[in-house]
Coordinates of C-alpha atoms and ligand atoms in Angstrom, one line a residue:
X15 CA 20.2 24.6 -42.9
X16 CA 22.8 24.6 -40.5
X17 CA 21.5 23.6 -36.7
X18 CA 23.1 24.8 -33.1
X19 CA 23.6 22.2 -31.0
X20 CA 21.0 22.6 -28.2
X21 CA 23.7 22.9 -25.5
X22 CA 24.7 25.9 -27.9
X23 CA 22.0 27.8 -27.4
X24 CA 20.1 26.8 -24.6
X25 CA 21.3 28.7 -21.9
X26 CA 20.6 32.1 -23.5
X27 CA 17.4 30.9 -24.6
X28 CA 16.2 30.2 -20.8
X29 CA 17.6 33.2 -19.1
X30 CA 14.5 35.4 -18.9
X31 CA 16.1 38.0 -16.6
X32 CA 16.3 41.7 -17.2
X33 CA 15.9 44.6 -15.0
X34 CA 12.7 46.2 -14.8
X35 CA 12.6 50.1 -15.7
X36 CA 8.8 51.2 -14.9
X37 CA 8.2 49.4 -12.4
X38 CA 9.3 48.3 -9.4
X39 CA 10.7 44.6 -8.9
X40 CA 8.9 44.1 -5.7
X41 CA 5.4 45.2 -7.4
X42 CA 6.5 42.4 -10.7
X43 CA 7.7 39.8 -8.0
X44 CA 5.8 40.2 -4.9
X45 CA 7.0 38.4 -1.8
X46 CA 4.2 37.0 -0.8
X47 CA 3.6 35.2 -4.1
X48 CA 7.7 34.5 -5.0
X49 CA 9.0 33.9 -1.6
X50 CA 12.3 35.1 -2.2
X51 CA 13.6 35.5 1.5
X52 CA 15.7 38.6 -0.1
X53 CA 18.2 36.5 -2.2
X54 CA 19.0 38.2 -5.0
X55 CA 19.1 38.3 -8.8
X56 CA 22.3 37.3 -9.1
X57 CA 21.3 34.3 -6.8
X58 CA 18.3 33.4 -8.5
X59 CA 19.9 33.6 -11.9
X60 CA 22.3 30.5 -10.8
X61 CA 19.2 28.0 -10.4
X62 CA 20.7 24.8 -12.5
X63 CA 17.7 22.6 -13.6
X64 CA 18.9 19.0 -13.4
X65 CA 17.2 18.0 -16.6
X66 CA 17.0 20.5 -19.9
X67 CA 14.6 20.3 -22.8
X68 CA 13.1 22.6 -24.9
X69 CA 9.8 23.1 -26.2
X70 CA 9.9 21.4 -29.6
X71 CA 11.5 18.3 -27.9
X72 CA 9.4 18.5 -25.1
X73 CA 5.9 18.1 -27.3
X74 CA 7.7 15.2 -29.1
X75 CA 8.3 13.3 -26.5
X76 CA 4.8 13.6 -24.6
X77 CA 2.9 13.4 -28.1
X78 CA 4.5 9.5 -28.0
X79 CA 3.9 9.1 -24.7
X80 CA -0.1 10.0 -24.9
X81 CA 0.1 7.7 -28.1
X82 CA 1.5 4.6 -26.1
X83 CA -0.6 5.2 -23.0
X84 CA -4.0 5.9 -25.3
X85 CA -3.0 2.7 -27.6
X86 CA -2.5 0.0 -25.3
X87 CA -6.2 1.4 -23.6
X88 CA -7.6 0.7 -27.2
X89 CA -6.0 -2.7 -27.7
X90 CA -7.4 -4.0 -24.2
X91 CA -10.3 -2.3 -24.1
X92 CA -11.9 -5.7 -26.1
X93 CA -10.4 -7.8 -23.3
X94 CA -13.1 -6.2 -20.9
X95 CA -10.6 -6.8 -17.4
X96 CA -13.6 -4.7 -15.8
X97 CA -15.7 -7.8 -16.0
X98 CA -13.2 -10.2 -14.8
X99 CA -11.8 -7.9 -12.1
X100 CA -11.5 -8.8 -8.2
X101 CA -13.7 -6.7 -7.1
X102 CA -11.3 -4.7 -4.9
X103 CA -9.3 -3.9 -7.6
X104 CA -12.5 -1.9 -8.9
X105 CA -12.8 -0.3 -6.0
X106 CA -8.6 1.0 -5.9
X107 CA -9.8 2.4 -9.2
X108 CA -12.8 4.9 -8.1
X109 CA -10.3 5.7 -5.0
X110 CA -7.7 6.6 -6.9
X111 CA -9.3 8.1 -9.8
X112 CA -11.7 10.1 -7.4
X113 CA -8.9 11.4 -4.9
X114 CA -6.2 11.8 -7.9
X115 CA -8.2 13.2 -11.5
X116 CA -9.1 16.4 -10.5
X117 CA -5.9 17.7 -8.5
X118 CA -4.1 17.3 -10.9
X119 CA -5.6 20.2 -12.3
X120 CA -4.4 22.0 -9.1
X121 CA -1.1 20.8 -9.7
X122 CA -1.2 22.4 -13.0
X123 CA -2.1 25.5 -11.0
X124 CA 0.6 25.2 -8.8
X125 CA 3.3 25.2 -11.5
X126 CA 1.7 28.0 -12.9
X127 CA 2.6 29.6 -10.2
X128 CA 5.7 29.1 -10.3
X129 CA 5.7 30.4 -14.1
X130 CA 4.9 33.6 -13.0
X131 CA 6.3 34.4 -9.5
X132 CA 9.6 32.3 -9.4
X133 CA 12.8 34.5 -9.5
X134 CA 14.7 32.1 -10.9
X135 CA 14.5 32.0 -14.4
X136 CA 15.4 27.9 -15.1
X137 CA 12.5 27.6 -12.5
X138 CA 9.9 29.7 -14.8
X139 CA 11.2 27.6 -17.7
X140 CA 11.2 23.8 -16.3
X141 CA 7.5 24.7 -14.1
X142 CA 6.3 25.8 -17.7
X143 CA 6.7 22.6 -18.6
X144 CA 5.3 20.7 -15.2
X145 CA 2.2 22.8 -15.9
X146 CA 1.9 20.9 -19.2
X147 CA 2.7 17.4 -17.7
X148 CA -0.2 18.2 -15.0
X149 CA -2.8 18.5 -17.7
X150 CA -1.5 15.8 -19.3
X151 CA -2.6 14.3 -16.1
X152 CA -5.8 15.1 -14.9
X153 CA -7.1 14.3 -18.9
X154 CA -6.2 11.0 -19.0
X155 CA -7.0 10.2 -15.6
X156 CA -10.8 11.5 -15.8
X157 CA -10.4 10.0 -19.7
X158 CA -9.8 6.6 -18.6
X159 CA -12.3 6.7 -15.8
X160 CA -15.3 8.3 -17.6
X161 CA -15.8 5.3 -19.8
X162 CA -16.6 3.4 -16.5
X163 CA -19.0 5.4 -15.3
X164 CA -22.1 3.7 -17.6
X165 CA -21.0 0.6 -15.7
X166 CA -21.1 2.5 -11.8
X167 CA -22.1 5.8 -11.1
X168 CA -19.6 5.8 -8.2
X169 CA -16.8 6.5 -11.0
X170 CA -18.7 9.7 -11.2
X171 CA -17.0 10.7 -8.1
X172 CA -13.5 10.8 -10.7
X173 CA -15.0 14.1 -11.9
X174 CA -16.6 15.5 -8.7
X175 CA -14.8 14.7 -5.6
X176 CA -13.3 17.6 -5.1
X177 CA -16.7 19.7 -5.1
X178 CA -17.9 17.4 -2.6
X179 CA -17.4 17.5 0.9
X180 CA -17.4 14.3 1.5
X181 CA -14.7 13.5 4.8
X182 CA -12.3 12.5 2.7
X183 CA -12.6 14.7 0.5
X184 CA -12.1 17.5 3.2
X185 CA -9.0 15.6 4.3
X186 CA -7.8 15.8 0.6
X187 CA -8.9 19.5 0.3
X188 CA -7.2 20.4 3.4
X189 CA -3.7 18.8 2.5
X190 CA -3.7 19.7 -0.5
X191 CA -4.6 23.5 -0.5
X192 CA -2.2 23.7 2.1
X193 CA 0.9 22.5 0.3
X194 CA 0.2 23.5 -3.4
X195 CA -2.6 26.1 -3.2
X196 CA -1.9 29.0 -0.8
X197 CA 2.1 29.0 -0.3
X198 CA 4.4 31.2 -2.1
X199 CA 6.2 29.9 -5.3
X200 CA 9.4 28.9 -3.1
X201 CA 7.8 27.4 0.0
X202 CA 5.2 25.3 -2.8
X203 CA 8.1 23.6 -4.5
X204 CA 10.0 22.7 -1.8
X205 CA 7.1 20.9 0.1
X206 CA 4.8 19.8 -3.5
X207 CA 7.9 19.0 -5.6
X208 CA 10.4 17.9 -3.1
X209 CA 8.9 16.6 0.0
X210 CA 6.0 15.1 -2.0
X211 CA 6.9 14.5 -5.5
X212 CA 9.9 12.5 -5.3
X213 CA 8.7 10.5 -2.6
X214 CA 5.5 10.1 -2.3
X215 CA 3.9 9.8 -6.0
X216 CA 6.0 7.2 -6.2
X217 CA 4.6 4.5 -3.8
X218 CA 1.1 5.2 -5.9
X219 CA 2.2 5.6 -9.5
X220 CA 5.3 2.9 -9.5
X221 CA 4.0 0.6 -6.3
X222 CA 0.5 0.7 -7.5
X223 CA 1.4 0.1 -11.4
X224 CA 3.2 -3.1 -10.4
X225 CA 0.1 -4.3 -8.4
X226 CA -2.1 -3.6 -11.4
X227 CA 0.1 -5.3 -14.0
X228 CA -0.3 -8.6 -11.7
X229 CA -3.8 -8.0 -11.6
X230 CA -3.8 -7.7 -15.1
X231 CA -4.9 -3.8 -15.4
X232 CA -2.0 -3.2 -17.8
X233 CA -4.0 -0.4 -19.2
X234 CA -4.2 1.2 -15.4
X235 CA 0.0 0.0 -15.2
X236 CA 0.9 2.0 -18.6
X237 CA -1.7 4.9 -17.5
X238 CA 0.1 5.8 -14.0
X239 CA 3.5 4.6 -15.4
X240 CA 3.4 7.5 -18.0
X241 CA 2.4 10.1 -15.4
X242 CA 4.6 9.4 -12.9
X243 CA 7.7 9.8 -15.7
X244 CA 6.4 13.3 -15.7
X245 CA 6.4 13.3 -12.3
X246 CA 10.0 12.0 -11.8
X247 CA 10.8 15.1 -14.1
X248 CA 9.6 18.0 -12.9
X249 CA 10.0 16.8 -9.1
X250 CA 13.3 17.3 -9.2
X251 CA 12.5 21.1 -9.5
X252 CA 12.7 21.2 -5.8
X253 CA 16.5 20.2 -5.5
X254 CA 18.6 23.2 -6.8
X255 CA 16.1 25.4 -4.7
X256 CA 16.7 23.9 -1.6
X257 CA 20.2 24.2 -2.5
X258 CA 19.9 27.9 -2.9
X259 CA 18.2 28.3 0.2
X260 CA 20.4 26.2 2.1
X261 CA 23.7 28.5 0.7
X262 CA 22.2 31.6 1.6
X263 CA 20.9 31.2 4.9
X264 CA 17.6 29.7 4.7
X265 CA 17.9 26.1 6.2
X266 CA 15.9 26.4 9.1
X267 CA 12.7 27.7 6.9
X268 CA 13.7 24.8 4.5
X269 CA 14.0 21.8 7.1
X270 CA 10.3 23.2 8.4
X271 CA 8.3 23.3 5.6
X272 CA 9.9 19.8 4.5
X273 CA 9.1 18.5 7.7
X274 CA 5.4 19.7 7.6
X275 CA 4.6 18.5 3.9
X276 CA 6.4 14.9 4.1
X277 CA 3.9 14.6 7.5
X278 CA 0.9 16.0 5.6
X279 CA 1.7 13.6 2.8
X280 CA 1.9 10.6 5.1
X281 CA -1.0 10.9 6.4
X282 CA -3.8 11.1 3.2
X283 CA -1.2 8.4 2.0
X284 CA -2.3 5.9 4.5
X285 CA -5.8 6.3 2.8
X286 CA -4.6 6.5 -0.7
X287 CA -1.8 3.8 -0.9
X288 CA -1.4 1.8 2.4
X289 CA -5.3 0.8 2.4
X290 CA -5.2 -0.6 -1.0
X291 CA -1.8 -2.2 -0.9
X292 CA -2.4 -4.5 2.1
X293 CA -6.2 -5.1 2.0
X294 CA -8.0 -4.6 -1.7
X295 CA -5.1 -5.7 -3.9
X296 CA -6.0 -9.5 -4.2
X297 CA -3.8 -11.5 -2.3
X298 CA -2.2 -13.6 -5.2
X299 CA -1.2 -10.2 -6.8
X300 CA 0.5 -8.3 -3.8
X301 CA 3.9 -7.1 -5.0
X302 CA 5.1 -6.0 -1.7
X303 CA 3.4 -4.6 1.7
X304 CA 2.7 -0.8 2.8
X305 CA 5.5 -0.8 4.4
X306 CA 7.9 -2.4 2.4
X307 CA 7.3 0.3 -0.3
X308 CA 7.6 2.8 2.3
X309 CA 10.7 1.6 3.2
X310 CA 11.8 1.6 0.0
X311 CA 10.9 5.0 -0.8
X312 CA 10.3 6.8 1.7
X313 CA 12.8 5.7 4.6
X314 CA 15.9 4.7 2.7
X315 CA 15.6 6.8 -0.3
X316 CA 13.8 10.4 0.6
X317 CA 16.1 9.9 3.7
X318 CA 19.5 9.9 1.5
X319 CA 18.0 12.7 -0.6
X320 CA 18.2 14.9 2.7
X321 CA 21.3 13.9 3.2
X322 CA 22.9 14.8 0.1
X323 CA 21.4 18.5 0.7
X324 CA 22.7 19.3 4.1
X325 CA 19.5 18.8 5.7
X326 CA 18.1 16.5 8.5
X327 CA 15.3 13.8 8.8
X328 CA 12.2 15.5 10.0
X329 CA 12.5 15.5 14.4
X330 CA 9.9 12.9 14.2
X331 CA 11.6 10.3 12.4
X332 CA 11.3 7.8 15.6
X333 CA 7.1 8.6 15.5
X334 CA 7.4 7.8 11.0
X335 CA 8.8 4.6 11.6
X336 CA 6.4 3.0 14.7
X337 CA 3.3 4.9 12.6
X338 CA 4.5 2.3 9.4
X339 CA 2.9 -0.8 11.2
X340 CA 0.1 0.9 12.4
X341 CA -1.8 4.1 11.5
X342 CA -3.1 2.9 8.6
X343 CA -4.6 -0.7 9.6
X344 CA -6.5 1.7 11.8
X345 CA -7.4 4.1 9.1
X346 CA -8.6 0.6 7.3
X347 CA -10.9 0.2 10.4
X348 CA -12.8 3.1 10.3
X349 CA -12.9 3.4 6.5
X350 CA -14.5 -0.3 5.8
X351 CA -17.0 0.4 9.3
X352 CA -17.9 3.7 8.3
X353 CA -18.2 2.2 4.3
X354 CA -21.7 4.1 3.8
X355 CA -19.9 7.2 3.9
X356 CA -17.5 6.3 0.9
X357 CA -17.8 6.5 -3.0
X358 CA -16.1 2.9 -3.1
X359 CA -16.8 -0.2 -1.9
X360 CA -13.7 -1.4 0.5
X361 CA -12.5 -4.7 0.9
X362 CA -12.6 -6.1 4.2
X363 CA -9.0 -8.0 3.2
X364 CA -9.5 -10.4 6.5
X365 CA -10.1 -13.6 5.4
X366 CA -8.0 -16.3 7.0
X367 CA -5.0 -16.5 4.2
X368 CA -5.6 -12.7 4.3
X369 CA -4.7 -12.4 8.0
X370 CA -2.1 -15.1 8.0
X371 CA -0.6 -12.6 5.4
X372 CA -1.1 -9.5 7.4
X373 CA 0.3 -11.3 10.5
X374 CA 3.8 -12.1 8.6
X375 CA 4.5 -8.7 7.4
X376 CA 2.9 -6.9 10.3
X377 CA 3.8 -9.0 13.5
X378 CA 1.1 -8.9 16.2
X379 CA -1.6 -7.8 13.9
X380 CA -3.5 -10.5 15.0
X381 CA -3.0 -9.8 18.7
X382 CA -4.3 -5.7 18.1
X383 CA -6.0 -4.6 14.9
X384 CA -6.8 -8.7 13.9
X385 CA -9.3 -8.5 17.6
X386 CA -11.2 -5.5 16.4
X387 CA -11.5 -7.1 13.1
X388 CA -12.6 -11.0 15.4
X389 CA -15.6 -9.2 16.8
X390 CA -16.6 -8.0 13.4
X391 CA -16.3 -11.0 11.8
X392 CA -18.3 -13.2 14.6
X393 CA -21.3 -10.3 13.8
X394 CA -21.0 -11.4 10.6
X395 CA -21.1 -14.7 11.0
X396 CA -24.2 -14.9 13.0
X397 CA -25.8 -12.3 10.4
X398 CA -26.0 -9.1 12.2
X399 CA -24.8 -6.5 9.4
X400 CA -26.1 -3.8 11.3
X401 CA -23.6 -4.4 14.0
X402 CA -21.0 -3.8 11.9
X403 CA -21.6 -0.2 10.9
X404 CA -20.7 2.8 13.3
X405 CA -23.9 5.0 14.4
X406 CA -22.3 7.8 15.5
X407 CA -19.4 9.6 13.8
X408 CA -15.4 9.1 15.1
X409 CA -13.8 11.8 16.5
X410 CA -11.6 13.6 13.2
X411 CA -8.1 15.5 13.7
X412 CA -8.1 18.9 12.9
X413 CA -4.8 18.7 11.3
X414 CA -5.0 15.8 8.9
X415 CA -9.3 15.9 8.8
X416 CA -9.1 11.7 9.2
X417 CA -10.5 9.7 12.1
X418 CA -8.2 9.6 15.3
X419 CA -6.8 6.1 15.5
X420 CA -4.4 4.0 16.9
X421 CA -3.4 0.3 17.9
X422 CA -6.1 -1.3 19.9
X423 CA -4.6 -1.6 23.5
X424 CA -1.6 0.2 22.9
X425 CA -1.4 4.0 21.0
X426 CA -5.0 5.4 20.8
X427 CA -5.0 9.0 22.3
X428 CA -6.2 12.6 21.4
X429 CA -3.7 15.4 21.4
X430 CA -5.4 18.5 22.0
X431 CA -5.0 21.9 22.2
X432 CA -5.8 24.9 23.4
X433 CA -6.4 28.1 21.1
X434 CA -8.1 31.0 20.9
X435 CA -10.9 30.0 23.3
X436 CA -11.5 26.6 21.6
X437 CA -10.1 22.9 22.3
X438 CA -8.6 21.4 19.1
X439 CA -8.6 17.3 18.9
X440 CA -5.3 15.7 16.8
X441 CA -4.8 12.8 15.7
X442 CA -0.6 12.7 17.0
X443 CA 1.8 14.9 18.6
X444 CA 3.1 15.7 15.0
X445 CA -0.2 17.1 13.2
X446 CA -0.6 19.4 16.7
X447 CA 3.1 20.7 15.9
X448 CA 1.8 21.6 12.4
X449 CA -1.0 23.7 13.7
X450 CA 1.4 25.1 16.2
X451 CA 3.6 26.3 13.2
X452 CA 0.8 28.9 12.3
X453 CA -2.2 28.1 14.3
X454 CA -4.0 31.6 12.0
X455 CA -4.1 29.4 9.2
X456 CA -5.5 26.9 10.2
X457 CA -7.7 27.5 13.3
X458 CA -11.0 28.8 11.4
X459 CA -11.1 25.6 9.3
X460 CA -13.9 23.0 10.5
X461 CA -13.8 19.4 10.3
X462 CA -16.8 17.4 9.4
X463 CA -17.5 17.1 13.0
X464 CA -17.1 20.7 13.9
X465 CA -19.7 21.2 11.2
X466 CA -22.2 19.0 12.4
X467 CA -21.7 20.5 15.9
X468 CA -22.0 23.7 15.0
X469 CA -25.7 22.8 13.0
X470 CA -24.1 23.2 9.5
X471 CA -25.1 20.2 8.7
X472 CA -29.0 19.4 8.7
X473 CA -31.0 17.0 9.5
X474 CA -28.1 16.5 12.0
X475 CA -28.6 12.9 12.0
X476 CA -26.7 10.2 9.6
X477 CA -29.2 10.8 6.6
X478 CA -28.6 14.4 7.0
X479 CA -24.7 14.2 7.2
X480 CA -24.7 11.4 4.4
X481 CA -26.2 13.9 1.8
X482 CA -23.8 16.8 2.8
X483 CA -21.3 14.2 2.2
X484 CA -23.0 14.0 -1.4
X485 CA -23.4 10.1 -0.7
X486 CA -27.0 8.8 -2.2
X487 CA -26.6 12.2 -4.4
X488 CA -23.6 11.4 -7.1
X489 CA -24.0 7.7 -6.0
X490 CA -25.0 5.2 -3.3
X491 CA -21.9 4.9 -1.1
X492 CA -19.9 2.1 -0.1
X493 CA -20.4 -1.4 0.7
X494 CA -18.4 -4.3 1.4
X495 CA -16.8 -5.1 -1.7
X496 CA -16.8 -8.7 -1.6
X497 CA -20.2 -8.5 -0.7
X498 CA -19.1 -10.3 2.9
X499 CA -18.3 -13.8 0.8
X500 CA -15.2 -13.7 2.7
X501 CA -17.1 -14.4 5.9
X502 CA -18.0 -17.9 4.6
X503 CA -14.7 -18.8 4.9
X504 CA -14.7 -18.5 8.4
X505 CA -18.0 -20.2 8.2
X506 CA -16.7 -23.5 6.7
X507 CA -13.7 -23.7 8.4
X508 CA -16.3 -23.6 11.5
X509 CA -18.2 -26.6 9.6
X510 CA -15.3 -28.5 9.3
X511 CA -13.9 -28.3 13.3
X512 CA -17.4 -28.9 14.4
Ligands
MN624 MN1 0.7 14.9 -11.9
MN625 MN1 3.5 16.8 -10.3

């Protein structure tokens, strides 16, 4: 049997386009779903997706890459790295696996999404196919992690998080439903696929998936290397809709919503990634700091990408680069203090070599975030555990739903505003410009601290907001990882001066 060439056939094959005679194109496309802006048709017919496969090819090629990524699991399963794991490599696992599993499920939703409402047909056809990937996704992820949960019930959370509302979990929640839930097929792609995709994945899929191999995770490396080839894939849906947008008038909307999601992303990034990178990774297996892969990624490479479309880095480009050194040591602060509250155990990461290390990529850590962590340590030392958990809870930006920090002694300041009849706390002039965008959608949201103010939250003491949280209900919540053997460090080096 004779065969077409693919390139033959394939662009008649993908142009799904006809006019509709019964019923009206605005009842089959609604705005509010498609986000057309008015463009036309004709416009929309034009969308060229950078990469083109079909269907049959399409299966082949994941079918191989489930079989690598399911084969090397098998082969090192015997190996047992769980037992011979650094303990804060366990506990990147039940973060990621807890904050990651289950949205991919969303993400498959948010593709969907663009399967039905996009007006441009190569869009439908290519998001058809990120649906796929995104199921691909969240069943491997919760895969992987389900055969750890006989060992700890905290990798239960890999299945459950997103029911929860646990704080970080609200933080999550809130990001996320923003960007891929509730926008319109247009406005979702540019902020999901561009702004986040083809940044931000990266520093967890390729950043962390160097980590693990030098930790010796190789199953964890292959796992999150296979999803994020998906990922580089159907990221790049974003680009020839900006480009339309941009040629037809729609720069301005463009530039906004980028500006808002690459923020958004930052920020639950600092908790994700830039934890995990510079404080639970074990020292001797750090392939580069926060914000070197930040750099990397995110400054030098999402910044060229703008470039090439026409469009500009975000107004607060200057605020990015200072928040790099600092937001999230802070967010490392409160998450190890408040550890109760968690569904993994963090790594304190401050033992001496620890700090010297933190002190060469980030200099003056010692002289901010390194006294916070002095006055911690010292309550260790002497045995007072208690002293170094929080007993009331931090004030949380209503914007990004974390804990307002800052440097010690330099940035630590609320933003608020004024709306509506109620004062609203945030956590930098940025996330209040977010709110300010369309302060309707987001003013009736409560934080975790709203909630507990407003008595949704009983007993309104710690026990009470702990089981809310669903801590002591899936699983006990966090400790310190290293079960504070780092502090005997300190303790011998005390020995030996004395
Ligand atoms: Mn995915
Ligand atoms: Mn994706």
């Amino acid at each position: 049997m004779a065969l077409l060439d693919r390139s033959e056939w394939y662009d008649i094959a993908r142009a799904t386009q006809w006019t509709f005679q019964y019923v009206p194109e605005e009842e089959i496309f609604p705005e509010g779903h498609s986000g057309s802006e008015g463009i036309s048709n004709e416009v929309w017919s034009t969308y060229d997706e950078p990469y083109k496969v079909t269907y049959r090819e399409y299966v082949d090629v994941q079918r191989q890459k489930d079989s690598g990524v399911y084969s090397v699991k098998a082969a090192l399963d015997r190996l047992d790295m769980y037992a011979k794991a650094d303990p804060g490599w366990i506990s990147i696992l039940k973060l990621h696996y807890g904050a990651v599993s289950t949205v991919e499920y969303a993400a498959a939703l948010q593709e969907s999404r663009y399967v039905r409402w996009s007006k441009a047909p190569g869009m439908r056809n290519m998001a058809t196919f990120g649906m796929l990937d995104e199921i691909r996704h969240a069943q491997a992820q919760l895969f992987f992690a389900h055969e750890y949960v006989s060992k700890d019930r905290q990798f239960d959370w890999s299945h459950e998080s997103m029911k929860t509302q646990n704080w970080g979990v609200l933080a999550a929640r809130h990001f996320f439903d923003d960007m891929l839930m509730s926008r319109d097929a247009t406005s979702t792609a540019i902020m999901a696929n561009f702004a986040f995709e083809t940044g931000f994945t990266n520093l967890q899929f390729i950043g962390l998936a160097s980590d693990a191999s030098n930790a010796g995770d190789f199953t964890f490396a292959k796992l999150i290397q296979s999803i994020q080839s998906d990922e580089a894939r159907h990221a790049q849906l974003g680009t020839p809709l900006l480009q339309i947008l941009i040629e037809n008038g729609q720069k301005d909307r463009a530039q906004r919503l980028i500006d808002i999601a690459l923020w958004r992303s930052w920020k639950i990034f600092t908790i994700l990634t830039g934890i995990p990178m510079d404080y639970y990774v074990p020292l001797e297996h750090r392939e580069s700091s926060f914000k070197e892969f930040m750099e990397e990624w995110i400054i030098d490479q999402f910044a060229r990408s703008l470039n090439e479309l026409g469009l500009d880095k975000p107004w607060y480009w200057d605020i990015l680069i200072r928040d790099l050194s600092e937001h999230h040591h802070g967010q490392q602060l409160g998450t190890w203090s408040w550890r109760p509250t968690l569904w993994w155990s963090p790594a304190a990461g401050v033992s001496p070599e620890e700090r010297d290390w933190l002190e060469e990529k980030y200099p003056g850590w010692n002289k901010t975030f390194g006294k916070c962590w002095d006055v911690l340590t010292e309550n260790l030392k002497n045995g007072h555990v208690e002293k170094t958990i929080p007993g009331t809870l931090p004030v949380i930006c209503n914007m990004s739903n974390l804990p307002i920090v800052g440097t010690p002694f330099t940035h630590l300041k609320d933003h608020p505003w004024e709306y509506g009849g109620r004062l609203y706390h945030f956590g930098s002039e940025v996330d209040r410009w977010i709110f300010q965008q369309d302060p309707e959608r987001y003013s009736q949201h409560k934080s975790l601290i709203d909630r507990f103010l407003s008595g949704d939250i009983e007993p309104a003491d710690l026990g009470g907001v702990l089981a809310y949280m669903g801590i002591g209900v899936l699983s006990e919540g966090g400790g310190d990882a290293h079960d504070y053997s780092w502090v005997d460090k300190y303790r011998s080096i005390e020995a030996k001066v004395s």
